[in-house]
mmCIF file of C-alpha atoms in Angstrom:
data_model
loop_
_atom_site.group_PDB
_atom_site.id
_atom_site.type_symbol
_atom_site.label_atom_id
_atom_site.label_comp_id
_atom_site.label_asym_id
_atom_site.label_seq_id
_atom_site.Cartn_x
_atom_site.Cartn_y
_atom_site.Cartn_z
ATOM 1 C CA UNK A 1 -135.570 59.912 -10.651
ATOM 2 C CA UNK A 2 -135.387 56.429 -9.271
ATOM 3 C CA UNK A 3 -131.754 56.510 -10.420
ATOM 4 C CA UNK A 4 -131.229 59.848 -8.689
ATOM 5 C CA UNK A 5 -132.581 58.369 -5.357
ATOM 6 C CA UNK A 6 -130.236 55.463 -5.637
ATOM 7 C CA UNK A 7 -127.391 57.859 -6.134
ATOM 8 C CA UNK A 8 -128.511 59.932 -3.202
ATOM 9 C CA UNK A 9 -128.208 56.861 -0.924
ATOM 10 C CA UNK A 10 -124.402 56.820 -1.560
ATOM 11 C CA UNK A 11 -124.125 59.794 0.626
ATOM 12 C CA UNK A 12 -125.990 58.121 3.663
ATOM 13 C CA UNK A 13 -122.840 57.639 5.713
ATOM 14 C CA UNK A 14 -120.846 60.659 4.735
ATOM 15 C CA UNK A 15 -122.743 63.853 3.823
ATOM 16 C CA UNK A 16 -124.243 64.717 7.268
ATOM 17 C CA UNK A 17 -125.557 67.279 8.264
ATOM 18 C CA UNK A 18 -126.362 68.205 4.716
ATOM 19 C CA UNK A 19 -129.345 66.312 3.007
ATOM 20 C CA UNK A 20 -128.677 63.205 0.724
ATOM 21 C CA UNK A 21 -129.159 64.315 -2.836
ATOM 22 C CA UNK A 22 -128.904 62.587 -6.239
ATOM 23 C CA UNK A 23 -128.862 64.150 -9.645
ATOM 24 C CA UNK A 24 -129.195 62.688 -13.210
ATOM 25 C CA UNK A 25 -128.660 64.760 -16.347
ATOM 26 C CA UNK A 26 -130.413 63.301 -19.607
ATOM 27 C CA UNK A 27 -130.478 64.287 -23.121
ATOM 28 C CA UNK A 28 -132.907 62.701 -25.682
ATOM 29 C CA UNK A 29 -134.056 60.249 -22.964
ATOM 30 C CA UNK A 30 -130.449 58.997 -22.510
ATOM 31 C CA UNK A 31 -128.350 59.549 -19.311
ATOM 32 C CA UNK A 32 -125.382 61.751 -20.069
ATOM 33 C CA UNK A 33 -124.229 62.367 -16.588
ATOM 34 C CA UNK A 34 -124.937 61.865 -12.828
ATOM 35 C CA UNK A 35 -123.792 62.807 -9.398
ATOM 36 C CA UNK A 36 -124.635 62.899 -5.635
ATOM 37 C CA UNK A 37 -123.615 64.811 -2.720
ATOM 38 C CA UNK A 38 -120.870 63.026 -0.954
ATOM 39 C CA UNK A 39 -119.369 65.245 1.860
ATOM 40 C CA UNK A 40 -120.566 68.190 3.473
ATOM 41 C CA UNK A 41 -118.636 71.252 2.312
ATOM 42 C CA UNK A 42 -117.746 69.631 -0.980
ATOM 43 C CA UNK A 43 -119.586 69.909 -4.192
ATOM 44 C CA UNK A 44 -123.429 69.306 -4.216
ATOM 45 C CA UNK A 45 -124.995 66.469 -6.416
ATOM 46 C CA UNK A 46 -125.895 69.036 -9.235
ATOM 47 C CA UNK A 47 -122.339 70.480 -9.376
ATOM 48 C CA UNK A 48 -120.899 66.805 -9.557
ATOM 49 C CA UNK A 49 -123.267 65.954 -12.324
ATOM 50 C CA UNK A 50 -122.604 69.053 -14.394
ATOM 51 C CA UNK A 51 -118.794 68.571 -13.808
ATOM 52 C CA UNK A 52 -119.294 64.969 -15.256
ATOM 53 C CA UNK A 53 -120.675 66.022 -18.603
ATOM 54 C CA UNK A 54 -119.010 68.153 -21.382
ATOM 55 C CA UNK A 55 -122.217 69.999 -22.394
ATOM 56 C CA UNK A 56 -125.528 70.311 -20.475
ATOM 57 C CA UNK A 57 -127.077 72.879 -22.823
ATOM 58 C CA UNK A 58 -130.837 71.965 -23.272
ATOM 59 C CA UNK A 59 -130.557 68.926 -21.118
ATOM 60 C CA UNK A 60 -133.211 67.803 -18.609
ATOM 61 C CA UNK A 61 -132.117 67.290 -14.948
ATOM 62 C CA UNK A 62 -133.666 65.080 -12.402
ATOM 63 C CA UNK A 63 -133.028 66.190 -8.778
ATOM 64 C CA UNK A 64 -134.219 64.501 -5.536
ATOM 65 C CA UNK A 65 -134.247 68.006 -3.732
ATOM 66 C CA UNK A 66 -134.844 71.494 -4.950
ATOM 67 C CA UNK A 67 -131.399 73.096 -5.820
ATOM 68 C CA UNK A 68 -130.030 75.498 -3.207
ATOM 69 C CA UNK A 69 -130.375 79.007 -3.789
ATOM 70 C CA UNK A 70 -128.153 80.500 -1.104
ATOM 71 C CA UNK A 71 -124.437 80.757 -0.189
ATOM 72 C CA UNK A 72 -123.713 78.181 2.563
ATOM 73 C CA UNK A 73 -120.522 76.032 2.696
ATOM 74 C CA UNK A 74 -120.708 76.049 -1.204
ATOM 75 C CA UNK A 75 -122.214 78.501 -3.769
ATOM 76 C CA UNK A 76 -125.796 78.125 -4.886
ATOM 77 C CA UNK A 77 -126.446 75.233 -7.174
ATOM 78 C CA UNK A 78 -129.301 76.890 -8.919
ATOM 79 C CA UNK A 79 -126.832 79.263 -10.380
ATOM 80 C CA UNK A 80 -124.758 76.573 -11.887
ATOM 81 C CA UNK A 81 -127.900 75.039 -13.470
ATOM 82 C CA UNK A 82 -128.745 78.427 -14.981
ATOM 83 C CA UNK A 83 -125.227 78.960 -16.277
ATOM 84 C CA UNK A 84 -125.153 75.533 -17.896
ATOM 85 C CA UNK A 85 -128.310 76.501 -19.808
ATOM 86 C CA UNK A 86 -130.324 73.255 -19.074
ATOM 87 C CA UNK A 87 -133.828 73.257 -20.561
ATOM 88 C CA UNK A 88 -135.794 71.213 -17.845
ATOM 89 C CA UNK A 89 -135.449 70.580 -14.128
ATOM 90 C CA UNK A 90 -137.622 67.838 -12.576
ATOM 91 C CA UNK A 91 -137.523 67.996 -8.733
ATOM 92 C CA UNK A 92 -138.833 65.338 -6.466
ATOM 93 C CA UNK A 93 -139.485 67.647 -3.485
ATOM 94 C CA UNK A 94 -139.083 71.255 -2.430
ATOM 95 C CA UNK A 95 -136.370 72.030 0.091
ATOM 96 C CA UNK A 96 -137.611 72.322 3.625
ATOM 97 C CA UNK A 97 -134.734 74.664 4.554
ATOM 98 C CA UNK A 98 -136.340 78.215 5.156
ATOM 99 C CA UNK A 99 -133.371 79.682 3.325
ATOM 100 C CA UNK A 100 -134.517 77.894 0.108
ATOM 101 C CA UNK A 101 -138.128 76.797 0.384
ATOM 102 C CA UNK A 102 -139.181 77.434 -3.140
ATOM 103 C CA UNK A 103 -136.713 80.246 -4.095
ATOM 104 C CA UNK A 104 -134.553 77.710 -5.917
ATOM 105 C CA UNK A 105 -137.635 76.718 -8.202
ATOM 106 C CA UNK A 106 -138.436 80.420 -8.733
ATOM 107 C CA UNK A 107 -134.961 81.473 -9.898
ATOM 108 C CA UNK A 108 -135.045 78.508 -12.373
ATOM 109 C CA UNK A 109 -138.356 79.625 -13.705
ATOM 110 C CA UNK A 110 -137.402 83.305 -13.890
ATOM 111 C CA UNK A 111 -134.425 82.126 -15.869
ATOM 112 C CA UNK A 112 -136.766 80.481 -18.462
ATOM 113 C CA UNK A 113 -136.145 76.937 -17.311
ATOM 114 C CA UNK A 114 -139.040 74.599 -17.164
ATOM 115 C CA UNK A 115 -139.571 73.054 -13.711
ATOM 116 C CA UNK A 116 -141.968 70.301 -12.538
ATOM 117 C CA UNK A 117 -141.884 68.751 -9.020
ATOM 118 C CA UNK A 118 -143.464 65.824 -7.152
ATOM 119 C CA UNK A 119 -142.126 62.914 -9.067
ATOM 120 C CA UNK A 120 -141.406 60.120 -6.556
ATOM 121 C CA UNK A 121 -141.740 62.684 -3.822
ATOM 122 C CA UNK A 122 -142.701 60.056 -1.090
ATOM 123 C CA UNK A 123 -139.507 58.061 -1.802
ATOM 124 C CA UNK A 124 -137.253 61.150 -1.864
ATOM 125 C CA UNK A 125 -138.541 62.267 1.484
ATOM 126 C CA UNK A 126 -137.556 59.116 2.993
ATOM 127 C CA UNK A 127 -133.884 59.890 2.073
ATOM 128 C CA UNK A 128 -133.908 62.805 4.485
ATOM 129 C CA UNK A 129 -136.356 62.219 7.366
ATOM 130 C CA UNK A 130 -133.888 63.880 9.794
ATOM 131 C CA UNK A 131 -133.136 66.805 7.728
ATOM 132 C CA UNK A 132 -136.820 67.458 7.030
ATOM 133 C CA UNK A 133 -137.626 67.291 10.789
ATOM 134 C CA UNK A 134 -134.855 69.477 11.844
ATOM 135 C CA UNK A 135 -135.761 72.165 9.403
ATOM 136 C CA UNK A 136 -139.547 72.072 9.971
ATOM 137 C CA UNK A 137 -139.766 71.223 13.739
ATOM 138 C CA UNK A 138 -136.255 72.050 14.999
ATOM 139 C CA UNK A 139 -135.828 68.378 16.372
ATOM 140 C CA UNK A 140 -133.911 65.422 15.134
ATOM 141 C CA UNK A 141 -135.716 62.336 13.753
ATOM 142 C CA UNK A 142 -135.103 60.003 16.557
ATOM 143 C CA UNK A 143 -134.694 56.214 16.381
ATOM 144 C CA UNK A 144 -134.671 54.050 19.524
ATOM 145 C CA UNK A 145 -132.641 50.814 19.173
ATOM 146 C CA UNK A 146 -133.380 47.840 21.471
ATOM 147 C CA UNK A 147 -132.714 44.195 21.658
ATOM 148 C CA UNK A 148 -135.165 41.705 23.331
ATOM 149 C CA UNK A 149 -135.960 38.111 23.777
ATOM 150 C CA UNK A 150 -138.938 36.258 22.413
ATOM 151 C CA UNK A 151 -140.747 36.971 25.726
ATOM 152 C CA UNK A 152 -140.098 40.827 25.522
ATOM 153 C CA UNK A 153 -137.107 41.117 27.979
ATOM 154 C CA UNK A 154 -134.095 43.136 27.576
ATOM 155 C CA UNK A 155 -131.842 41.976 30.462
ATOM 156 C CA UNK A 156 -131.851 39.706 33.532
ATOM 157 C CA UNK A 157 -133.013 40.978 36.939
ATOM 158 C CA UNK A 158 -129.384 41.510 37.948
ATOM 159 C CA UNK A 159 -128.749 43.754 34.843
ATOM 160 C CA UNK A 160 -126.922 41.187 32.590
ATOM 161 C CA UNK A 161 -127.724 41.899 28.982
ATOM 162 C CA UNK A 162 -124.653 41.137 26.897
ATOM 163 C CA UNK A 163 -125.531 39.491 24.534
ATOM 164 C CA UNK A 164 -129.152 38.905 23.862
ATOM 165 C CA UNK A 165 -128.933 39.455 20.159
ATOM 166 C CA UNK A 166 -126.664 37.706 17.662
ATOM 167 C CA UNK A 167 -123.178 38.935 16.327
ATOM 168 C CA UNK A 168 -124.778 39.741 12.999
ATOM 169 C CA UNK A 169 -127.464 42.037 14.665
ATOM 170 C CA UNK A 170 -124.640 43.720 16.618
ATOM 171 C CA UNK A 171 -122.839 44.347 13.322
ATOM 172 C CA UNK A 172 -126.078 45.817 11.952
ATOM 173 C CA UNK A 173 -126.195 48.173 14.865
ATOM 174 C CA UNK A 174 -122.771 49.539 13.915
ATOM 175 C CA UNK A 175 -124.246 50.269 10.449
ATOM 176 C CA UNK A 176 -127.148 52.254 12.102
ATOM 177 C CA UNK A 177 -124.735 54.162 14.273
ATOM 178 C CA UNK A 178 -122.671 54.952 11.185
ATOM 179 C CA UNK A 179 -125.727 56.318 9.466
ATOM 180 C CA UNK A 180 -126.667 58.445 12.474
ATOM 181 C CA UNK A 181 -125.794 62.168 13.259
ATOM 182 C CA UNK A 182 -125.539 61.231 16.919
ATOM 183 C CA UNK A 183 -125.858 58.313 19.306
ATOM 184 C CA UNK A 184 -127.406 59.122 22.714
ATOM 185 C CA UNK A 185 -127.575 57.422 25.977
ATOM 186 C CA UNK A 186 -128.522 57.912 29.601
ATOM 187 C CA UNK A 187 -125.783 58.198 32.202
ATOM 188 C CA UNK A 188 -127.485 55.192 33.990
ATOM 189 C CA UNK A 189 -126.980 53.068 30.839
ATOM 190 C CA UNK A 190 -123.390 54.304 30.385
ATOM 191 C CA UNK A 191 -122.565 53.379 34.165
ATOM 192 C CA UNK A 192 -124.242 49.855 33.583
ATOM 193 C CA UNK A 193 -122.716 48.981 30.175
ATOM 194 C CA UNK A 194 -119.703 51.177 29.873
ATOM 195 C CA UNK A 195 -120.276 51.330 26.058
ATOM 196 C CA UNK A 196 -118.203 53.242 23.641
ATOM 197 C CA UNK A 197 -121.276 54.098 21.473
ATOM 198 C CA UNK A 198 -119.272 54.378 18.187
ATOM 199 C CA UNK A 199 -119.450 52.511 14.910
ATOM 200 C CA UNK A 200 -116.564 50.200 14.305
ATOM 201 C CA UNK A 201 -115.685 47.057 12.268
ATOM 202 C CA UNK A 202 -117.240 48.467 9.047
ATOM 203 C CA UNK A 203 -115.616 48.076 5.573
ATOM 204 C CA UNK A 204 -116.875 51.430 4.194
ATOM 205 C CA UNK A 205 -116.168 55.132 4.796
ATOM 206 C CA UNK A 206 -118.498 56.982 7.302
ATOM 207 C CA UNK A 207 -118.647 60.022 9.413
ATOM 208 C CA UNK A 208 -118.287 59.535 13.120
ATOM 209 C CA UNK A 209 -121.516 60.177 14.985
ATOM 210 C CA UNK A 210 -121.466 62.531 17.858
ATOM 211 C CA UNK A 211 -121.906 60.688 21.184
ATOM 212 C CA UNK A 212 -124.398 62.283 23.652
ATOM 213 C CA UNK A 213 -124.863 61.442 27.344
ATOM 214 C CA UNK A 214 -127.935 62.685 29.213
ATOM 215 C CA UNK A 215 -126.755 63.212 32.682
ATOM 216 C CA UNK A 216 -128.865 65.560 34.699
ATOM 217 C CA UNK A 217 -126.628 65.273 37.894
ATOM 218 C CA UNK A 218 -123.196 65.016 36.410
ATOM 219 C CA UNK A 219 -122.611 61.383 37.470
ATOM 220 C CA UNK A 220 -120.626 60.353 34.282
ATOM 221 C CA UNK A 221 -117.476 58.365 35.430
ATOM 222 C CA UNK A 222 -114.338 60.166 34.424
ATOM 223 C CA UNK A 223 -112.648 56.770 33.717
ATOM 224 C CA UNK A 224 -115.610 55.536 31.370
ATOM 225 C CA UNK A 225 -114.350 53.847 28.223
ATOM 226 C CA UNK A 226 -116.299 56.331 26.095
ATOM 227 C CA UNK A 227 -113.409 58.844 26.800
ATOM 228 C CA UNK A 228 -110.922 56.520 25.195
ATOM 229 C CA UNK A 229 -112.104 57.172 21.612
ATOM 230 C CA UNK A 230 -111.197 60.691 20.404
ATOM 231 C CA UNK A 231 -114.572 61.497 18.847
ATOM 232 C CA UNK A 232 -116.977 64.194 19.796
ATOM 233 C CA UNK A 233 -118.846 63.761 23.154
ATOM 234 C CA UNK A 234 -121.605 66.011 24.447
ATOM 235 C CA UNK A 235 -122.857 65.725 27.956
ATOM 236 C CA UNK A 236 -126.259 67.472 28.819
ATOM 237 C CA UNK A 237 -126.773 68.263 32.448
ATOM 238 C CA UNK A 238 -128.841 70.653 34.794
ATOM 239 C CA UNK A 239 -125.919 70.610 37.309
ATOM 240 C CA UNK A 240 -123.725 73.751 37.039
ATOM 241 C CA UNK A 241 -120.946 72.492 39.229
ATOM 242 C CA UNK A 242 -117.843 74.083 37.787
ATOM 243 C CA UNK A 243 -115.479 71.648 39.236
ATOM 244 C CA UNK A 244 -117.177 68.351 37.918
ATOM 245 C CA UNK A 245 -117.812 70.157 34.467
ATOM 246 C CA UNK A 246 -114.097 71.048 34.093
ATOM 247 C CA UNK A 247 -113.102 67.459 35.101
ATOM 248 C CA UNK A 248 -115.311 66.110 32.421
ATOM 249 C CA UNK A 249 -114.125 68.726 29.881
ATOM 250 C CA UNK A 250 -110.611 67.688 30.628
ATOM 251 C CA UNK A 251 -111.573 64.238 29.483
ATOM 252 C CA UNK A 252 -112.574 65.791 26.237
ATOM 253 C CA UNK A 253 -116.463 66.201 26.534
ATOM 254 C CA UNK A 254 -118.348 69.266 25.847
ATOM 255 C CA UNK A 255 -120.666 69.829 28.792
ATOM 256 C CA UNK A 256 -123.823 71.784 28.015
ATOM 257 C CA UNK A 257 -125.878 72.948 31.219
ATOM 258 C CA UNK A 258 -129.538 73.609 30.300
ATOM 259 C CA UNK A 259 -131.863 75.095 32.909
ATOM 260 C CA UNK A 260 -134.399 72.729 34.512
ATOM 261 C CA UNK A 261 -137.768 72.895 32.954
ATOM 262 C CA UNK A 262 -140.797 70.621 32.492
ATOM 263 C CA UNK A 263 -139.678 70.117 28.796
ATOM 264 C CA UNK A 264 -136.017 69.533 29.689
ATOM 265 C CA UNK A 265 -135.628 66.500 27.540
ATOM 266 C CA UNK A 266 -137.311 68.150 24.660
ATOM 267 C CA UNK A 267 -134.919 71.175 25.213
ATOM 268 C CA UNK A 268 -131.984 68.853 24.853
ATOM 269 C CA UNK A 269 -133.248 67.337 21.610
ATOM 270 C CA UNK A 270 -133.906 70.990 20.229
ATOM 271 C CA UNK A 271 -130.481 72.018 21.312
ATOM 272 C CA UNK A 272 -128.906 69.068 19.484
ATOM 273 C CA UNK A 273 -130.863 70.021 16.379
ATOM 274 C CA UNK A 274 -130.348 73.698 16.480
ATOM 275 C CA UNK A 275 -126.815 74.073 17.772
ATOM 276 C CA UNK A 276 -125.157 70.905 16.542
ATOM 277 C CA UNK A 277 -127.180 70.236 13.264
ATOM 278 C CA UNK A 278 -128.178 66.670 14.458
ATOM 279 C CA UNK A 279 -130.485 65.210 11.872
ATOM 280 C CA UNK A 280 -130.879 61.688 12.862
ATOM 281 C CA UNK A 281 -130.553 60.556 16.556
ATOM 282 C CA UNK A 282 -130.142 57.139 17.560
ATOM 283 C CA UNK A 283 -130.966 56.211 21.115
ATOM 284 C CA UNK A 284 -129.383 53.323 22.980
ATOM 285 C CA UNK A 285 -130.674 53.191 26.636
ATOM 286 C CA UNK A 286 -132.472 51.221 29.058
ATOM 287 C CA UNK A 287 -136.208 50.507 29.425
ATOM 288 C CA UNK A 288 -136.904 53.340 31.813
ATOM 289 C CA UNK A 289 -135.140 56.222 29.806
ATOM 290 C CA UNK A 290 -136.624 54.844 26.572
ATOM 291 C CA UNK A 291 -140.043 54.701 27.995
ATOM 292 C CA UNK A 292 -139.724 58.301 29.255
ATOM 293 C CA UNK A 293 -138.700 59.415 25.666
ATOM 294 C CA UNK A 294 -141.677 57.596 24.118
ATOM 295 C CA UNK A 295 -144.158 58.973 26.541
ATOM 296 C CA UNK A 296 -142.925 62.527 25.939
ATOM 297 C CA UNK A 297 -143.394 62.129 22.245
ATOM 298 C CA UNK A 298 -139.652 62.257 21.367
ATOM 299 C CA UNK A 299 -139.263 59.041 19.604
ATOM 300 C CA UNK A 300 -140.168 58.659 15.914
ATOM 301 C CA UNK A 301 -139.136 55.085 15.234
ATOM 302 C CA UNK A 302 -138.203 52.046 17.053
ATOM 303 C CA UNK A 303 -135.740 49.508 15.707
ATOM 304 C CA UNK A 304 -136.106 46.254 17.855
ATOM 305 C CA UNK A 305 -133.973 43.011 17.466
ATOM 306 C CA UNK A 306 -135.842 40.025 18.663
ATOM 307 C CA UNK A 307 -133.630 36.997 19.604
ATOM 308 C CA UNK A 308 -135.101 33.556 19.652
ATOM 309 C CA UNK A 309 -134.586 33.173 23.453
ATOM 310 C CA UNK A 310 -136.608 33.128 26.531
ATOM 311 C CA UNK A 311 -135.562 35.008 29.667
ATOM 312 C CA UNK A 312 -138.393 34.515 32.030
ATOM 313 C CA UNK A 313 -140.754 36.829 34.135
ATOM 314 C CA UNK A 314 -138.277 38.407 36.326
ATOM 315 C CA UNK A 315 -136.193 39.894 33.599
ATOM 316 C CA UNK A 316 -136.525 43.426 32.565
ATOM 317 C CA UNK A 317 -139.193 44.504 30.174
ATOM 318 C CA UNK A 318 -138.541 45.974 26.723
ATOM 319 C CA UNK A 319 -139.709 49.389 27.869
ATOM 320 C CA UNK A 320 -141.417 50.841 30.902
ATOM 321 C CA UNK A 321 -144.357 52.987 30.320
ATOM 322 C CA UNK A 322 -147.104 54.294 32.557
ATOM 323 C CA UNK A 323 -149.905 51.809 33.381
ATOM 324 C CA UNK A 324 -153.029 52.191 31.169
ATOM 325 C CA UNK A 325 -156.519 51.198 32.208
ATOM 326 C CA UNK A 326 -158.184 50.845 28.801
ATOM 327 C CA UNK A 327 -156.787 49.215 25.519
ATOM 328 C CA UNK A 328 -157.952 52.312 23.730
ATOM 329 C CA UNK A 329 -155.234 54.263 25.544
ATOM 330 C CA UNK A 330 -152.582 51.958 24.191
ATOM 331 C CA UNK A 331 -149.585 53.297 22.117
ATOM 332 C CA UNK A 332 -150.093 52.115 18.406
ATOM 333 C CA UNK A 333 -147.266 51.683 16.048
ATOM 334 C CA UNK A 334 -146.974 50.970 12.408
ATOM 335 C CA UNK A 335 -144.635 48.122 11.292
ATOM 336 C CA UNK A 336 -142.618 49.427 8.367
ATOM 337 C CA UNK A 337 -140.033 46.709 7.959
ATOM 338 C CA UNK A 338 -139.305 43.140 9.182
ATOM 339 C CA UNK A 339 -136.223 41.230 8.210
ATOM 340 C CA UNK A 340 -134.115 38.464 9.468
ATOM 341 C CA UNK A 341 -130.588 39.320 10.679
ATOM 342 C CA UNK A 342 -128.636 36.214 11.572
ATOM 343 C CA UNK A 343 -130.901 34.254 13.985
ATOM 344 C CA UNK A 344 -132.830 37.301 14.943
ATOM 345 C CA UNK A 345 -135.700 39.358 13.591
ATOM 346 C CA UNK A 346 -135.430 43.092 13.132
ATOM 347 C CA UNK A 347 -138.531 45.151 13.454
ATOM 348 C CA UNK A 348 -138.780 48.762 12.235
ATOM 349 C CA UNK A 349 -141.834 50.442 13.781
ATOM 350 C CA UNK A 350 -142.978 54.119 13.637
ATOM 351 C CA UNK A 351 -144.998 55.663 16.371
ATOM 352 C CA UNK A 352 -148.523 57.028 15.329
ATOM 353 C CA UNK A 353 -149.236 60.497 16.044
#
């Protein structure tokens, strides 16, 4: 199963919006075939593994995720396993997709195939945090990326912020973008930085992330550099001004106007998950917008690059949150990873419920 998990990781940059899945086929405790899901719409991990071996009759199959039992972009994998007459299927976790959710296991058992589940389940769940959250909560798994100085500042008072982090850290950010379903920013940040928000300069194949702009009042400049790259752009707004919407659509954006509600930002995130199949969302925005997302419980993970520089008291803080009166009201986080990237430190933290 550990090998299957490693294989699943090979689809990290290419199989979105499908889950990352690995498969290993064994006989007499010897690996006879293996496969992974590489590209959405193409063969799943089980099919690739079965196609790579001459005979799977009586074999044991290790899968990081329950085999699909419904017709989607491809036929159901459970039928292929049954037709191959495998003897045992070991599954790390059940599929959270309501269209599957245990039916794949039941079909295998009804066909006389022995099934066990739960082996390395925790590790397998980490492969597909976004897919799991989209299927169970209709929301993307959201990472908020920020860069700060040693004294916790993100930009000078005049707005200058390029570059706090090192070149290696910025290259690392491109890898994070490549692994994301979408990269989201606020219109204020777009106006300030005029960023492209795409992954580039990488030496491996990846699927381009959708770029998302949150722009309640349709202030996105038509001359922004983001329009110079022919990749999908979605602009979310409350403004139904047809003239401005049409102008932005002529520049290549898809404009989605959602009605104003108290949960408008959550509505945006749910729309991304349900309508555009966004599993993993990366936020690159300023301290104010990031703070609002954190306060509204829309951020699952923070990725913070800390550079060994000092910017001073007047520089902008990492994130702007409402003032609290007691330490017991502080937002607590769990550090899940710390590593050095060039001269910087990269912290990965998850927000406690």
